[in-house]
Short mmCIF file of C-alpha atoms and ligand atoms in Angstrom, two decimals:
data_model
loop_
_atom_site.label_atom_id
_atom_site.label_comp_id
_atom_site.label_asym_id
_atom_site.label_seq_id
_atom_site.Cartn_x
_atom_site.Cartn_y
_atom_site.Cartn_z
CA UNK L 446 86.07 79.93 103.30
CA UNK L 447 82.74 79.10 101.77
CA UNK L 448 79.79 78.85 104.52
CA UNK L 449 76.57 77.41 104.11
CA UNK L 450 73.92 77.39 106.70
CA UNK L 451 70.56 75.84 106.78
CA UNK L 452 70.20 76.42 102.64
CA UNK L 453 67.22 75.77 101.31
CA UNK L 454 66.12 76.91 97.21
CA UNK L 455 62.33 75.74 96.23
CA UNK L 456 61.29 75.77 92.87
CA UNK L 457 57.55 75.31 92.84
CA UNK L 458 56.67 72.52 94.46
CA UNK L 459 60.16 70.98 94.06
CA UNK L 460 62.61 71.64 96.59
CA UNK L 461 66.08 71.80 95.20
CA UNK L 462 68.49 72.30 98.14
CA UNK L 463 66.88 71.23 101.39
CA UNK L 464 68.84 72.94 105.22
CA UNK L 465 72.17 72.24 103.75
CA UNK L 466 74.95 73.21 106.08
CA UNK L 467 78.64 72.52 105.62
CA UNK L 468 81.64 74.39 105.96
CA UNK L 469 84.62 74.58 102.84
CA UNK L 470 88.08 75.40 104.15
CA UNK L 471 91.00 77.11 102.08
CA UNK L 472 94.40 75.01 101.70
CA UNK L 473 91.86 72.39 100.89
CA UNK L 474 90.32 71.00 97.05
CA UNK L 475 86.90 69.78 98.08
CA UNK L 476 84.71 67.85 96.00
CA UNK L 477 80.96 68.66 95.70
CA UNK L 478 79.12 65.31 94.78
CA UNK L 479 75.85 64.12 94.55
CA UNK L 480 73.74 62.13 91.99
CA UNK L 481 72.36 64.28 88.76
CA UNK L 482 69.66 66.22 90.06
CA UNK L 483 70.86 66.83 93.77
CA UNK L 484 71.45 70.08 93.86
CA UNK L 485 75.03 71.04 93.39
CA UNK L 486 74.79 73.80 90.60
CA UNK L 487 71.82 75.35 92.55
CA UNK L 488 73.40 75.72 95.74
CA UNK L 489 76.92 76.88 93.52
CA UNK L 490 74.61 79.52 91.97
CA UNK L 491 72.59 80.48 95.68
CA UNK L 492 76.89 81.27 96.54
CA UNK L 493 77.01 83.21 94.10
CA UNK L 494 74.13 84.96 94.32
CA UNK L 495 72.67 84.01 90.90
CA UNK L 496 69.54 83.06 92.46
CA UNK L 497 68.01 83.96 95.84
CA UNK L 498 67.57 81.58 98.77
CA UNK L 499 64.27 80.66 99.51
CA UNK L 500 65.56 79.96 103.37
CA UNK L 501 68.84 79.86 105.19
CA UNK L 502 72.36 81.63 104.09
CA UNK L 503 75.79 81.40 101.49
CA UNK L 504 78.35 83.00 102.34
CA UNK L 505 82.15 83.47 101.09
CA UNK L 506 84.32 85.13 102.97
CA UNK L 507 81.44 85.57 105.88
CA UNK L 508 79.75 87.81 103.57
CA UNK L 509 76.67 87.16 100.89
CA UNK L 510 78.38 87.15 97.60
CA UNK L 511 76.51 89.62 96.38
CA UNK L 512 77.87 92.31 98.44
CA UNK L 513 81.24 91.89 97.71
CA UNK L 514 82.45 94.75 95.06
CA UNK L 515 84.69 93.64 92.28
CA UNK L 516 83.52 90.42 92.72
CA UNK L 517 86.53 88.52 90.87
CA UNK L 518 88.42 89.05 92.89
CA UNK L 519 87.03 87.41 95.72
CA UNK L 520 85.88 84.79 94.06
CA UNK L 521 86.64 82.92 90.91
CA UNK L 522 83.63 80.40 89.05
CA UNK L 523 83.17 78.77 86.58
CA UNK L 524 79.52 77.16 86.04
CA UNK L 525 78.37 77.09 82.71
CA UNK L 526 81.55 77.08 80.06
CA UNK L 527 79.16 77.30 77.15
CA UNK L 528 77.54 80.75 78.43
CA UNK L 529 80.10 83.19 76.92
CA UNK L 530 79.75 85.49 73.85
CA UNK L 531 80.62 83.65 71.02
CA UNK L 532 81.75 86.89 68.87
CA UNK L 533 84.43 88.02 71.14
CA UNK L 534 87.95 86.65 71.29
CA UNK L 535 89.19 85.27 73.91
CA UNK L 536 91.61 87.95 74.92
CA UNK L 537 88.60 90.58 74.47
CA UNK L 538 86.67 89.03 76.80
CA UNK L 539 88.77 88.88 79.79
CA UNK L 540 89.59 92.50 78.49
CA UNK L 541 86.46 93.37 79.06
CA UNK L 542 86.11 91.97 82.48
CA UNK L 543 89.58 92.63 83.95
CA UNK L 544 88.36 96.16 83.38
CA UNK L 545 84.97 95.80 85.13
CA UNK L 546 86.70 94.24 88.44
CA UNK L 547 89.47 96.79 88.52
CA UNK L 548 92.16 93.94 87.33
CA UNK L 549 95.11 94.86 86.11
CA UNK L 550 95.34 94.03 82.02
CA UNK L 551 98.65 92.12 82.93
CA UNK L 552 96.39 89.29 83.74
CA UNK L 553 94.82 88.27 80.61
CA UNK L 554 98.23 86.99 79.42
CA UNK L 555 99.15 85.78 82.26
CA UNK L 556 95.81 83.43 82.76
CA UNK L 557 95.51 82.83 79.04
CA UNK L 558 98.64 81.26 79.08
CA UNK L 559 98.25 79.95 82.66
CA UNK L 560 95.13 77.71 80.82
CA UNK L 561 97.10 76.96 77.86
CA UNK L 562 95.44 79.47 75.37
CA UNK L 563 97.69 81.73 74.90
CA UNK L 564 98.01 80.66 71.07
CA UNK L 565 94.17 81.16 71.00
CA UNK L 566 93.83 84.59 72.68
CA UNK L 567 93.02 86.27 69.10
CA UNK L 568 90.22 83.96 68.09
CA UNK L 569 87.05 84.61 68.14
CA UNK L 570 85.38 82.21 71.34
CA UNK L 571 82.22 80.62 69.09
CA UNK L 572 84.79 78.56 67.25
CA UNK L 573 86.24 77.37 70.55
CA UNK L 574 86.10 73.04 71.62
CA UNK L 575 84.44 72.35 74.40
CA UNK L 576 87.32 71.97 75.87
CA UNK L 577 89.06 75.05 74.73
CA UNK L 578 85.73 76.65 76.54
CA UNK L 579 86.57 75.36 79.84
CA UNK L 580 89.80 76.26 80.15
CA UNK L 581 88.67 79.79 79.15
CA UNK L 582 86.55 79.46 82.33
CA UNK L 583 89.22 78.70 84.14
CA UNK L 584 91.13 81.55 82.70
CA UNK L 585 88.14 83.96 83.75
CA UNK L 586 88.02 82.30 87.05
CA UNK L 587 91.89 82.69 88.03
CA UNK L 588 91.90 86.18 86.82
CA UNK L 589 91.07 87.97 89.73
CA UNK L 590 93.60 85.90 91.41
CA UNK L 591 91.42 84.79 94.37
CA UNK L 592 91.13 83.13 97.64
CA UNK L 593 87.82 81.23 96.36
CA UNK L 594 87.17 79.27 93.16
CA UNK L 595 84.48 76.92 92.63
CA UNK L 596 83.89 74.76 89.60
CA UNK L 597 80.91 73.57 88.30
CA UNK L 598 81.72 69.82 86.73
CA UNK L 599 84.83 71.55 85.08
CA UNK L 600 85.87 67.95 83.85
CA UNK L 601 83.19 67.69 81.57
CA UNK L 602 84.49 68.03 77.74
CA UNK L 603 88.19 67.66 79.02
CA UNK L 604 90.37 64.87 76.88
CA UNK L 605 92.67 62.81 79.51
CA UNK L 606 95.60 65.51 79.39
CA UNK L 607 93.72 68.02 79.87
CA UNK L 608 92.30 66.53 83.16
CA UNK L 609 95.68 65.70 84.64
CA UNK L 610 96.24 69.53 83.83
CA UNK L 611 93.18 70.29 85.48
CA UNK L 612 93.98 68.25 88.59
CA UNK L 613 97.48 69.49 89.24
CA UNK L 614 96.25 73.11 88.77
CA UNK L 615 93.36 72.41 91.46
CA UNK L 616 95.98 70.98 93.83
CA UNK L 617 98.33 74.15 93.12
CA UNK L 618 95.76 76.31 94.10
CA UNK L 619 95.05 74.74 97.19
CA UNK L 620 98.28 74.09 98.13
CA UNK L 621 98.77 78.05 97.38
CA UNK L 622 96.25 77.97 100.39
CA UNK L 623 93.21 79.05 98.39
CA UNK L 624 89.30 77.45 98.93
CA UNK L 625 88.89 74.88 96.01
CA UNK L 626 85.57 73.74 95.69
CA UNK L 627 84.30 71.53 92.57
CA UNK L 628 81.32 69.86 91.66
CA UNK L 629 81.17 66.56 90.27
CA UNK L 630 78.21 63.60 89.90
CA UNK L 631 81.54 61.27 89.26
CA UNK L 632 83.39 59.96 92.03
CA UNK L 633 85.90 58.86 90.00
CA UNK L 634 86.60 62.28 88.93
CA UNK L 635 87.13 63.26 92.69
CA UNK L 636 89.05 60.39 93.57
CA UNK L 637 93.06 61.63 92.82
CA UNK L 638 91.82 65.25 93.12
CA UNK L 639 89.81 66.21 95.70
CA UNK L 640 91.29 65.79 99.77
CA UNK L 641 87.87 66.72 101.14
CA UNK L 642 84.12 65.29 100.19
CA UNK L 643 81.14 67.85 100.75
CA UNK L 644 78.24 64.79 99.25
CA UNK L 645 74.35 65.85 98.37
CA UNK L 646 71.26 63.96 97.61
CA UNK L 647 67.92 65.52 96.97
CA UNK L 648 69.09 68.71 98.16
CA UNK L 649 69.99 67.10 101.72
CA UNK L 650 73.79 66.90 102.94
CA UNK L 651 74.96 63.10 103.01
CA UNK L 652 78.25 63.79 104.19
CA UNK L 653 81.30 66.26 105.04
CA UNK L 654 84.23 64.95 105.74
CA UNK L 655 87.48 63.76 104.52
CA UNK L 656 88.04 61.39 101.44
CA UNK L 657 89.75 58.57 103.66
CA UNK L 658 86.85 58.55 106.44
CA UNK L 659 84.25 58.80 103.51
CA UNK L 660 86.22 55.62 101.86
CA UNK L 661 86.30 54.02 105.16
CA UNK L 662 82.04 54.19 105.67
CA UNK L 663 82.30 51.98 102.41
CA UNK L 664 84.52 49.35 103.92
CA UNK L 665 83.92 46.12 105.69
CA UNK L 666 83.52 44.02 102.43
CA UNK L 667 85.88 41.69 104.60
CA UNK L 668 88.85 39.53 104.11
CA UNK L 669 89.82 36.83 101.59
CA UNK L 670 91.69 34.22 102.94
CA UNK L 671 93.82 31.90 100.81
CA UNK L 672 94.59 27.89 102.35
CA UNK L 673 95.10 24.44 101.14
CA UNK L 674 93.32 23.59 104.05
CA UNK L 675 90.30 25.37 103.63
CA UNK L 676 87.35 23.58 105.04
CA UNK L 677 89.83 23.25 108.72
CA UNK L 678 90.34 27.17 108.76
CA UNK L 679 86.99 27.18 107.62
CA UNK L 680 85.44 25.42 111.20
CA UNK L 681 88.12 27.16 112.89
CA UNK L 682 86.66 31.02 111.99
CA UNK L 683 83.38 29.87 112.11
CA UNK L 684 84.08 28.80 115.56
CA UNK L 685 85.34 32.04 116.67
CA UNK L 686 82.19 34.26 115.23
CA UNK L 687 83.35 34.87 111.43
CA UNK L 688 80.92 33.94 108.51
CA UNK L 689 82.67 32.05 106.06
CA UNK L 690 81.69 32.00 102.31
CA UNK L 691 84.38 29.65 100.17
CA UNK L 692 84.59 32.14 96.84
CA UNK L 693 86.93 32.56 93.74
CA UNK L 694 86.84 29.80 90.51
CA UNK L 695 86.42 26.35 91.28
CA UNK L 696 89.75 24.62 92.42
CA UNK L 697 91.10 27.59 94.35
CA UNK L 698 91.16 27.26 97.95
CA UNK L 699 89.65 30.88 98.79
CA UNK L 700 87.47 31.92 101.40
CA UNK L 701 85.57 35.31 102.17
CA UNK L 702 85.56 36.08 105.62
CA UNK L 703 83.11 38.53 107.25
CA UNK L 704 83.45 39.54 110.84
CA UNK L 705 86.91 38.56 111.71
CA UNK L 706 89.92 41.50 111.59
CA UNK L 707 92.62 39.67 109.14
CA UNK L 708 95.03 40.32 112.29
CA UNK L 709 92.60 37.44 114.05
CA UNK L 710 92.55 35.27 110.84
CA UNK L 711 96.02 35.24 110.83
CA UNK L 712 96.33 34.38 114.54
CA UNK L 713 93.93 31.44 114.75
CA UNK L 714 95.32 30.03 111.42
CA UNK L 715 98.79 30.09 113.04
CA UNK L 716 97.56 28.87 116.36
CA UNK L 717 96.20 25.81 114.39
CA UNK L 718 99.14 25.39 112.13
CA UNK L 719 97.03 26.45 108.98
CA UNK L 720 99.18 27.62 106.31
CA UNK L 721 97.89 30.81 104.64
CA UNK L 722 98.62 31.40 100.48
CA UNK L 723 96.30 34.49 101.22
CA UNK L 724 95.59 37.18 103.61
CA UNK L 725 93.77 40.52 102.16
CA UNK L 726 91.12 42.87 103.60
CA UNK L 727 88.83 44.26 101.02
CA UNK L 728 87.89 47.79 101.31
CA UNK L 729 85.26 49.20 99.11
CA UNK L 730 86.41 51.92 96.41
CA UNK L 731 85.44 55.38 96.75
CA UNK L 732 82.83 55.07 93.83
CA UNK L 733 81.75 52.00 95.78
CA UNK L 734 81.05 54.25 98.65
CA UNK L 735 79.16 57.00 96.99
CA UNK L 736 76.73 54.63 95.52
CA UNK L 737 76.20 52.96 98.81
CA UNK L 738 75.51 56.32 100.28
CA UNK L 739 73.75 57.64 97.72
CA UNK L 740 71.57 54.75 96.46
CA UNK L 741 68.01 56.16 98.28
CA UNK L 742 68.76 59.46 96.68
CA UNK L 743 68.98 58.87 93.22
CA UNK L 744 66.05 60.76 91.73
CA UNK L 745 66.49 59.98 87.95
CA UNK L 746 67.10 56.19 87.92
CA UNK L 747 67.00 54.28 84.46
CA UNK L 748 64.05 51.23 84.88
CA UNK L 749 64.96 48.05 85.31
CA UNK L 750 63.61 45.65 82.13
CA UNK L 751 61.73 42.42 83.34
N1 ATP N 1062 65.16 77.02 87.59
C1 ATP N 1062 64.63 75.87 88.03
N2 ATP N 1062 63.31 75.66 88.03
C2 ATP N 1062 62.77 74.50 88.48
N3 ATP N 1062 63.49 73.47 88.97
C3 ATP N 1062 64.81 73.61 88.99
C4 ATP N 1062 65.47 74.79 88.53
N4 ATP N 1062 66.81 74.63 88.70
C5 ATP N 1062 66.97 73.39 89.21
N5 ATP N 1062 65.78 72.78 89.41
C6 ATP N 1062 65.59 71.45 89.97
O1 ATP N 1062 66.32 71.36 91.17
C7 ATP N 1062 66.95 70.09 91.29
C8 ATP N 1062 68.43 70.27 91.50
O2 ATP N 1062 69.01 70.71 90.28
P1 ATP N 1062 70.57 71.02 90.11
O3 ATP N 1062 70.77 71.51 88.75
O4 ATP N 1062 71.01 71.90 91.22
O5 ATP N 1062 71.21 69.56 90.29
P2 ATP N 1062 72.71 69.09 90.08
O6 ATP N 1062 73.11 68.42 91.33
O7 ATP N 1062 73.53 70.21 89.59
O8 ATP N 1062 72.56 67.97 88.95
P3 ATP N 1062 73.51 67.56 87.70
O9 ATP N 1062 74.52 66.59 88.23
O10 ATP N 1062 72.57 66.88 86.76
O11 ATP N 1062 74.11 68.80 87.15
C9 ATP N 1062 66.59 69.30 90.06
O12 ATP N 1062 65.51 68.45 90.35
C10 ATP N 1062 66.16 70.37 89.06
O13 ATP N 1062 65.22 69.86 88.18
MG1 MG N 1063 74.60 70.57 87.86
#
């Protein structure tokens, strides 16, 4: 269980996580998501007591990461895949830490080949991909074998097998009943992955809640209603409070419908013998939603050219 009450980090003048407050369960992969610049690696690094709240409290486990001895294994991280030293091997380096948190050595081949690197436990790390770097932080993350992970953008650098990998893994350890929590400024990235949505913007908490309730804020685009008889079922919705907004290629009898349920559309059309070629509600995608939501909070915004 991660807990985080009333956060708040200032940098200067800049405040970079403003009384955030959620709650993320175990048994659960929950998706951290906000726009570049909203605070999701600072408040990951206030957890894990890389940096120092200016106000408020992180906790994991109910206690201030920071206090917990042999911190691995209590929680597993992975924030910045590129800060490891380059001279060690891969093996070597989990070595090294294994025997700092009081893990057993077992591990090291048993997460190296966990992460797929089991052929590349011998080489030295500075050659490694990207890629090849992130699942080593995965590696160093699972090898304390604990209740808490969180994952800074751990997509990033990943070729499309590797993030199927990375997505079944996440759900594993969920399902194993473990607290997932992973940062991401992609919704897309959340979408088949993530079961929960913790969302940020300037350091504020948008929302908490599950992915099918956040999907569902995003909804309401309306229904599109297919008929040969369109301007009749037209007057007919109109005259029962929809708006009605003929749409689709000229020639095709479509209409967008706004404040009707499709249940009602489908009613009145049959009450006034209107055949329908078309009945579908339009939900807005998840991505959809998340720019919606986060549109006022987008600090870094390309301009727009005149
Ligand atoms: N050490 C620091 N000193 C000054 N400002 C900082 C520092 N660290 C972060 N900030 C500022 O705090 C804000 C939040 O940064 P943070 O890195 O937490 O965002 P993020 O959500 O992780 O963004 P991204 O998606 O780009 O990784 C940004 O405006 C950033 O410039
Ligand atoms: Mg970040």
């Amino acid at each position: 269980m991660i807990e985080v009450n009333e956060l708040t980090k200032r940098y200067g003048a800049k405040t970079a996580v403003d009384h955030l407050s959620f709650t993320v369960r175990p048994g659960h992969v929950t998706g951290f998501l906000g726009p570049n610049g909203a605070g999701k690696t600072t408040t990951l690094r206030l957890l894990l007591g890389l940096d120092a709240p200016t106000g408020g409290s992180a906790t994991v486990s109910g206690v201030a990461f920071r206090s917990h001895a042999r911190g691995l294994r209590h929680v597993g991280a992975l924030l910045d895949a590129g800060r490891v030293h380059g001279g060690r091997t891969a093996a070597a380096h989990l070595s090294a830490l294994a025997r700092s948190n009081g893990i057993s050595p077992r591990r090291v081949d048993a997460v190296l080949s966990e992460v797929g690197l089991a052929e590349a436990a011998n080489r030295r790390i500075g050659g490694f991909s990207l890629g090849m770097k992130q699942r080593l932080g995965i590696a160093t993350a699972l090898l304390g074998d604990p209740p808490v992970l969180m994952f800074d953008e751990p997509v990033n650098g990943m070729d499309p097998e590797g993030v199927l990998w990375m997505r079944r893994l996440f759900r594993r350890l969920a399902a194993e009943g473990r607290t997932v929590f992973l940062s991401s400024h992609l919704m897309s990235e959340m979408e088949n992955t993530a079961d929960r949505l913790v969302v940020i913007g300037r350091g504020r908490l948008i929302a908490d809640e599950s992915v099918g309730d956040f999907a569902a804020r995003g909804a309401g685009l309306g229904v599109v209603v297919g008929t040969r008889q369109a301007a009749e079922l037209a007057a007919v919705l109109t005259a029962a409070g929809a708006s009605v907004d003929p749409e689709g290629a000229r020639g095709t009898e479509r209409l967008a419908v706004t404040g009707l349920p499709a249940e009602r559309i489908a009613a009145l059309a049959f009450e006034h013998r209107i055949l329908l070629t078309e009945l579908t509600t339009r939900t807005a995608s998840l991505e959809e939603a998340f720019m919606e939501l986060t549109a006022e909070s987008v600090e870094y915004q390309a301009g727009q050219l005149r």
